[in-house]
Amino acid sequence: MLDDGSTAARKDRQLQAVLDSAGDDGRLEGGFDALRLPHRALPEISLSEVSTRTVFLGRELGAPLLISCTTGGTPRTYEIIARLARAAQVRRLAFGLGSQRVMLEFPEAARFFQVRALAPDVPILSNLGAVQLNYGVTVDDCRRLVELSESDALVLHLNPLQEALQEGGNTNFSGLLGKIEALCRQLPVPVIAKEIGYGISGEVARQLVDAGVWGIDVAGAGGTSWSQIESKLASSPRGRMVGRAFAAWGIPTSRAVVSVRRALPQVPLIASGGLRDGVDVAKAIALGADMAGIAGPLVKAAAASEEALMEYVDALVQQLRVAMFCTGAADVSSLRQVEVIWEGQASTY
Amino acid sequence: MLDDGSTAARKDRQLQAVLDSAGDDGRLEGGFDALRLPHRALPEISLSEVSTRTVFLGRELGAPLLISCTTGGTPRTYEIIARLARAAQVRRLAFGLGSQRVMLEFPEAARFFQVRALAPDVPILSNLGAVQLNYGVTVDDCRRLVELSESDALVLHLNPLQEALQEGGNTNFSGLLGKIEALCRQLPVPVIAKEIGYGISGEVARQLVDAGVWGIDVAGAGGTSWSQIESKLASSPRGRMVGRAFAAWGIPTSRAVVSVRRALPQVPLIASGGLRDGVDVAKAIALGADMAGIAGPLVKAAAASEEALMEYVDALVQQLRVAMFCTGAADVSSLRQVEVIWEGQASTY
Amino acid sequence: MLDDGSTAARKDRQLQAVLDSAGDDGRLEGGFDALRLPHRALPEISLSEVSTRTVFLGRELGAPLLISCTTGGTPRTYEIIARLARAAQVRRLAFGLGSQRVMLEFPEAARFFQVRALAPDVPILSNLGAVQLNYGVTVDDCRRLVELSESDALVLHLNPLQEALQEGGNTNFSGLLGKIEALCRQLPVPVIAKEIGYGISGEVARQLVDAGVWGIDVAGAGGTSWSQIESKLASSPRGRMVGRAFAAWGIPTSRAVVSVRRALPQVPLIASGGLRDGVDVAKAIALGADMAGIAGPLVKAAAASEEALMEYVDALVQQLRVAMFCTGAADVSSLRQVEVIWEGQASTY
Amino acid sequence: MLDDGSTAARKDRQLQAVLDSAGDDGRLEGGFDALRLPHRALPEISLSEVSTRTVFLGRELGAPLLISCTTGGTPRTYEIIARLARAAQVRRLAFGLGSQRVMLEFPEAARFFQVRALAPDVPILSNLGAVQLNYGVTVDDCRRLVELSESDALVLHLNPLQEALQEGGNTNFSGLLGKIEALCRQLPVPVIAKEIGYGISGEVARQLVDAGVWGIDVAGAGGTSWSQIESKLASSPRGRMVGRAFAAWGIPTSRAVVSVRRALPQVPLIASGGLRDGVDVAKAIALGADMAGIAGPLVKAAAASEEALMEYVDALVQQLRVAMFCTGAADVSSLRQVEVIWEGQASTY
Ligand SMILES: Cc1cc2nc3c(=O)[nH]c(=O)nc-3n(C[C@H](O)[C@H](O)[C@H](O)COP(=O)(O)O)c2cc1C
Ligand SMILES: Cc1cc2nc3c(=O)[nH]c(=O)nc-3n(C[C@H](O)[C@H](O)[C@H](O)COP(=O)(O)O)c2cc1C
Ligand SMILES: Cc1cc2nc3c(=O)[nH]c(=O)nc-3n(C[C@H](O)[C@H](O)[C@H](O)COP(=O)(O)O)c2cc1C
Ligand SMILES: Cc1cc2nc3c(=O)[nH]c(=O)nc-3n(C[C@H](O)[C@H](O)[C@H](O)COP(=O)(O)O)c2cc1C
């Protein structure tokens, strides 16, 4: 795609579509409502001693939470990511930048991704579509993105359906695995592979990890639905029809987490896609995730106000803490041992 | 039935009922919503190299799609099938004529089935109710139908329930198998057996294939519902009551496809009945079908306008292509290997 | 209960409550919607040769249908049962009288149960609450009821919940089995045991048959709901509350049929409770019943008009016939061999 | 918490929230609707001989019912518990006082818990949050509570989630088991451990019984939902958000009963949480409970009027009696032998 002005414009329209939507419009559920955590009436711990702390990418976090990649790169979106980054810093959460591709053509966009000064102590993740490696982006380009934004890692998002639903999307995904492998070998920071709302299966995750990818963010179905967004944004009736057919596409987040964890017992694993409160976060971790990512609701809250954002973030952490307390899990690694009950298989109490 | 003028009139009323209906009115689902295709975040192919091409009845098709048998035989309906046939030609899809029985009594109706000039390169399927073989229709009659419409095959539809719900329907289905066998032996083109919305089971398919039938179109429950149409068209309260009782009758399309494929691993198999978009088409093929047929929505689009029809057809093909891309299937035979996930058995990711 | 005038009055109020109700108000389903019959696209029979005929209690019937026990005994209700009896005679169906208990105290009520002249050729079933055997009713009483109404059999209804929900109901059901045994031994006609909407299990059916009962009418849950009727008729809030708690009580009809047939492979078995059309009737027979009984809808139709009643009856028979045709069952005994598919276990196609 | 005036005030606001709510607001079901009791058409008993009598804590009861712990301690709430206690006495039911913690700081509150004179013959249960043992409450304090209210037992409620959702809640649950053990050893009356709406699992129950607890009241999820109440009462948006995330938290009552009974075949076991009528009570007992507790609906009825309360109580007992009658269970211990049918596993009829 030559016209990168239009890329930025499209990103803006996408963001606006998310901000305008009432909620998650897809027809799939992440699957968290069908899960239950076992209540312990006698937790034998104190809520105040429950620690949500964890370490991610070598940095101490206040909670196993990632403010997931959404936006950045323009004055308007910088305001939003600045709020998100400040929240990340204050509560010690990981923070993901939106796709930095625009920086590669318009170097002046770089400063609208620079939040390190606002969030000096937490992991910042750079972000780029993996498919760009097939469209001229080099290892050096990636290195530059990471350096300019002083990131701790690079998130490569895999978004075949999203690209396919966009007019003029970048849909050549052939031979990507080899290029990802080369990138992982040469980049000084770890690479995380991530979907954007349709999930990564255990099988694909294994290919990625074999290629040198450090961690996986499943970004499964059940939350922000790109087929719905792209179908709303489509300029032609055909575009809208194509998008709508994929309303129920993808691997529900809970399934993806289980699938990846089964395939790769040790890989750093982020659950995201449709997590909406700290109880969902607790379920995701009990299913096997190390971290939980949230995008849509946080970008909405940040667009509303700094206060709304902090309310949401603090509620998340408190919900997680209370869920841990009520399952008797004093820390994140204990939470990971808690058995999850799938609805209809409640015989395990 | 002697009064064939009334047959044509009834066909017109049926068509109108379909055009007037908001959608599929039956109480059964084809079962496609309960199926999921496994998303591959890393398809390792390019969307542009995904090929939906296939060969059907010796002709190359742009996609494994059949514009299913609906109408023809009168000036008004000719307009519709002409549009359908032109679309079939432009996009290289198979095209099925509606029942040609009227031609047997009114030879002048023949020209309102002649679309070969409009669709010189694609398979055209003639159509006749199998039960007519019990009502005086001969092998020579069938040969004539096929010749006059320059068809590649003859579709014999099996519609016991539809006939039973019509006042004065042709309901003597005894001894048909033997007559079908004789017809298959003598007709110069292959015979395809097809239901019209209630499905063909593996057991029945096997009988038909043993009798010499070349291919099966399951035409299962879940789409256009004849019990609803006939019950609306019925002139008496009793007729309406009888029709309504069959609103949930039949074998859901997805089940019928699985059943026939299991019984007959090699038979040319068309999935139809309730397929509504290219994702459904992809699911049908992954379940084991070679082709996917669509009737109701296409005849509606064609009745609306040539543009509406092309929009629908192009959306179908694009949805199929994107679904293939996102499962990593570069061609139709790879799609056939993709594992389908039945809801509630999602452990296979 | 001393005040038998009030018994007749209560029966009238019950009847009125049924006539006033929109449909089946209980919270349970008979389970027929979750069943499917296997469609045969090639039935190899003619609809006209499908025979719904059967023999019941030594009489030839046009269809395996029982107009189930509802009412009688007063001038007003006689009009209704006269219509029902005439329909039974014209279409050759079995006919059941409502409870004849009132005759035991008011012999003059007898003539409002006499429909033999209207239905000379079909089985007429007398009806009495089994519990009356604990309230002074003798074998001779029963013999008299049967003789006066020239019945072919006596239906003893077992209605512990209905009696319990009525103010002043007859709720002493102890030692009944022995009395039923004595009655069966001495009565010149066969005895059929029947619930009135909560079902008879295989275990109870076996006890009854061991005691000499000839046939079982399961009268299961899913149709006319006595807990709802009694709770509407209750004079006190407490009465209403008690009734409502039993809205989902009972054995769904489909389950009861399977349970009794499994326990007693040979017993004459009537399925009733919530059957609403001839497709339900076909399912009931395929599940193992010999006859299908319908009460609520028929009494409503009869109360409306003779025409409405005949429409309903003829629709029932035609629906049954068409269902048989479409499963390839030429007669009732073939229908009994048809395999029923339970939803969610559709692998058997 | 120092400010006990505010404790009383909060209790009042909680009570008001329950009285104001339309019904049970949680998103979980106790699971009783998915259970069925097997109907016996021939119960072979008389309704009048069905005995709901049982013995609890050495006292004869008219029914295995506990008016569960809700309120007391202020003039206004005393009115309510006085009504409840009188009903308990008249119908011979067990009666539970609401949390008596306020008595420990305001001894003058004691008289607003004194209902022994109103209910001389039935078990009265004292009530205290187990967590108070971590906040300075001693064995002597407990003994005093029990003595002043002349109770037969002390109910220690375990409410980690409720405390966590309250601003300033007492959330130090560490080391409680040891203190409970000491209390059980020294208290002259038996101790019952109880949740308040999120359930006790078999595993936790075993720990408690090993520590000397006499009986378990599961108080499972499905009825009065404290997360909903606390989220309504929360003063901050964050408080409301935190509460709402727990709307579907907890062990459904039916599951908890099965789990505890499996773990502890002999323990005195009270089922509560979402039981709403005597059919639910019958199901709970058939599942393995000895007693059934009801709180929300009874406190509402009592707040309305003495008549409303008696209607409700009498309906409960009558529903239980009728359910027993229709399963052929003449007494509570026979009811305990009745097999419960879980929906979807109805093969056991
Ligand atoms: C406005 C918006 C923009 C997004 N942009 C990106 C992006 O640039 N790169 C990326 O990897 N994911 C992007 N995502 C996807 C999210 O990171 C996340 O995977 C997805 O929204 C599912 O999480 P959610 O349900 O919590 O929103 C975006 C999401 C939103 C809502
Ligand atoms: C208006 C209309 C007319 C039809 N006429 C015929 C016909 O003449 N012969 C035939 O085999 N099927 C006929 N069908 C059935 C279709 O071919 C197809 O099997 C059925 O409609 C299910 O597919 P759908 O759900 O995509 O509509 C007709 C369908 C429609 C909607
Ligand atoms: C108005 C009315 C009166 C009834 N009276 C009797 C009766 O006297 N004796 C009896 O055995 N059943 C009686 N029944 C029960 C029916 O025979 C039948 O078992 C029950 O209604 C379930 O069938 P349905 O769902 O088709 O109505 C009565 C039903 C109705 C609707
Ligand atoms: C207004 C109200 C106050 C309550 N207070 C107490 C209490 O002080 N101590 C306690 O153990 N449980 C308390 N409960 C919980 C009940 O005892 C019971 O466990 C819970 O409400 C679930 O039962 P239900 O669904 O029948 O209401 C209270 C319940 C209500 C409705």
PDB file of N, CA and C in Angstrom, chain A residues 26 38 61 66-67 70 81 97 132 136 159 164 184 211 267 286 290 337-338:
ATOM      1  N   GLY A  26     -19.451  -9.122  18.140  1.00  0.00           N
ATOM      2  CA  GLY A  26     -19.301 -10.416  17.478  1.00  0.00           C
ATOM      3  C   GLY A  26     -20.358 -11.395  17.962  1.00  0.00           C
ATOM      4  N   PRO A  38     -13.621 -22.160  41.575  1.00  0.00           N
ATOM      5  CA  PRO A  38     -14.154 -22.797  42.793  1.00  0.00           C
ATOM      6  C   PRO A  38     -14.043 -21.857  43.991  1.00  0.00           C
ATOM      7  N   LEU A  61       5.500  -6.121  37.968  1.00  0.00           N
ATOM      8  CA  LEU A  61       4.194  -5.531  37.696  1.00  0.00           C
ATOM      9  C   LEU A  61       3.309  -5.605  38.936  1.00  0.00           C
ATOM     10  N   LEU A  66      -1.987  -6.535  30.884  1.00  0.00           N
ATOM     11  CA  LEU A  66      -1.441  -5.813  29.746  1.00  0.00           C
ATOM     12  C   LEU A  66      -2.529  -4.914  29.171  1.00  0.00           C
ATOM     13  N   ILE A  67      -2.228  -3.616  29.117  1.00  0.00           N
ATOM     14  CA  ILE A  67      -3.106  -2.709  28.375  1.00  0.00           C
ATOM     15  C   ILE A  67      -2.762  -2.957  26.918  1.00  0.00           C
ATOM     16  N   THR A  70      -3.442  -0.856  20.908  1.00  0.00           N
ATOM     17  CA  THR A  70      -4.576  -0.295  20.177  1.00  0.00           C
ATOM     18  C   THR A  70      -4.209   0.841  19.230  1.00  0.00           C
ATOM     19  N   ILE A  81      -2.967   7.272  24.157  1.00  0.00           N
ATOM     20  CA  ILE A  81      -1.940   6.350  24.657  1.00  0.00           C
ATOM     21  C   ILE A  81      -1.145   6.967  25.806  1.00  0.00           C
ATOM     22  N   LEU A  97       1.799  -0.611  22.530  1.00  0.00           N
ATOM     23  CA  LEU A  97       1.508   0.423  21.530  1.00  0.00           C
ATOM     24  C   LEU A  97       0.701  -0.186  20.391  1.00  0.00           C
ATOM     25  N   GLN A 132       3.826  -7.302   7.342  1.00  0.00           N
ATOM     26  CA  GLN A 132       4.648  -6.233   6.746  1.00  0.00           C
ATOM     27  C   GLN A 132       6.030  -6.755   6.337  1.00  0.00           C
ATOM     28  N   GLY A 136       8.219  -5.420   2.518  1.00  0.00           N
ATOM     29  CA  GLY A 136       9.391  -4.549   2.489  1.00  0.00           C
ATOM     30  C   GLY A 136       9.947  -4.124   3.832  1.00  0.00           C
ATOM     31  N   ASN A 159      -2.799 -11.071  11.492  1.00  0.00           N
ATOM     32  CA  ASN A 159      -4.200 -10.647  11.296  1.00  0.00           C
ATOM     33  C   ASN A 159      -4.717 -10.970   9.900  1.00  0.00           C
ATOM     34  N   ALA A 164      -7.763  -9.382   5.138  1.00  0.00           N
ATOM     35  CA  ALA A 164      -8.605  -9.862   4.038  1.00  0.00           C
ATOM     36  C   ALA A 164      -9.910  -9.087   3.955  1.00  0.00           C
ATOM     37  N   CYS A 184      13.432 -12.896  14.675  1.00  0.00           N
ATOM     38  CA  CYS A 184      13.641 -13.294  16.075  1.00  0.00           C
ATOM     39  C   CYS A 184      15.138 -13.474  16.358  1.00  0.00           C
ATOM     40  N   ALA A 211      10.060 -21.137  15.689  1.00  0.00           N
ATOM     41  CA  ALA A 211      10.740 -20.143  14.861  1.00  0.00           C
ATOM     42  C   ALA A 211      11.461 -19.084  15.692  1.00  0.00           C
ATOM     43  N   VAL A 267       5.613 -21.678  27.593  1.00  0.00           N
ATOM     44  CA  VAL A 267       5.709 -20.411  26.875  1.00  0.00           C
ATOM     45  C   VAL A 267       5.035 -19.263  27.636  1.00  0.00           C
ATOM     46  N   ALA A 286      -6.049 -18.930  35.671  1.00  0.00           N
ATOM     47  CA  ALA A 286      -6.263 -20.301  36.151  1.00  0.00           C
ATOM     48  C   ALA A 286      -6.273 -21.291  34.980  1.00  0.00           C
ATOM     49  N   ASP A 290      -0.220 -16.430  31.625  1.00  0.00           N
ATOM     50  CA  ASP A 290       0.648 -15.711  32.560  1.00  0.00           C
ATOM     51  C   ASP A 290       0.187 -14.282  32.754  1.00  0.00           C
ATOM     52  N   GLN A 337      -2.684 -22.547  39.801  1.00  0.00           N
ATOM     53  CA  GLN A 337      -2.995 -23.936  40.177  1.00  0.00           C
ATOM     54  C   GLN A 337      -4.487 -24.177  40.405  1.00  0.00           C
ATOM     55  N   VAL A 338      -5.263 -23.113  40.490  1.00  0.00           N
ATOM     56  CA  VAL A 338      -6.691 -23.281  40.790  1.00  0.00           C
ATOM     57  C   VAL A 338      -7.370 -24.001  39.634  1.00  0.00           C
TER      58      VAL A 338
END
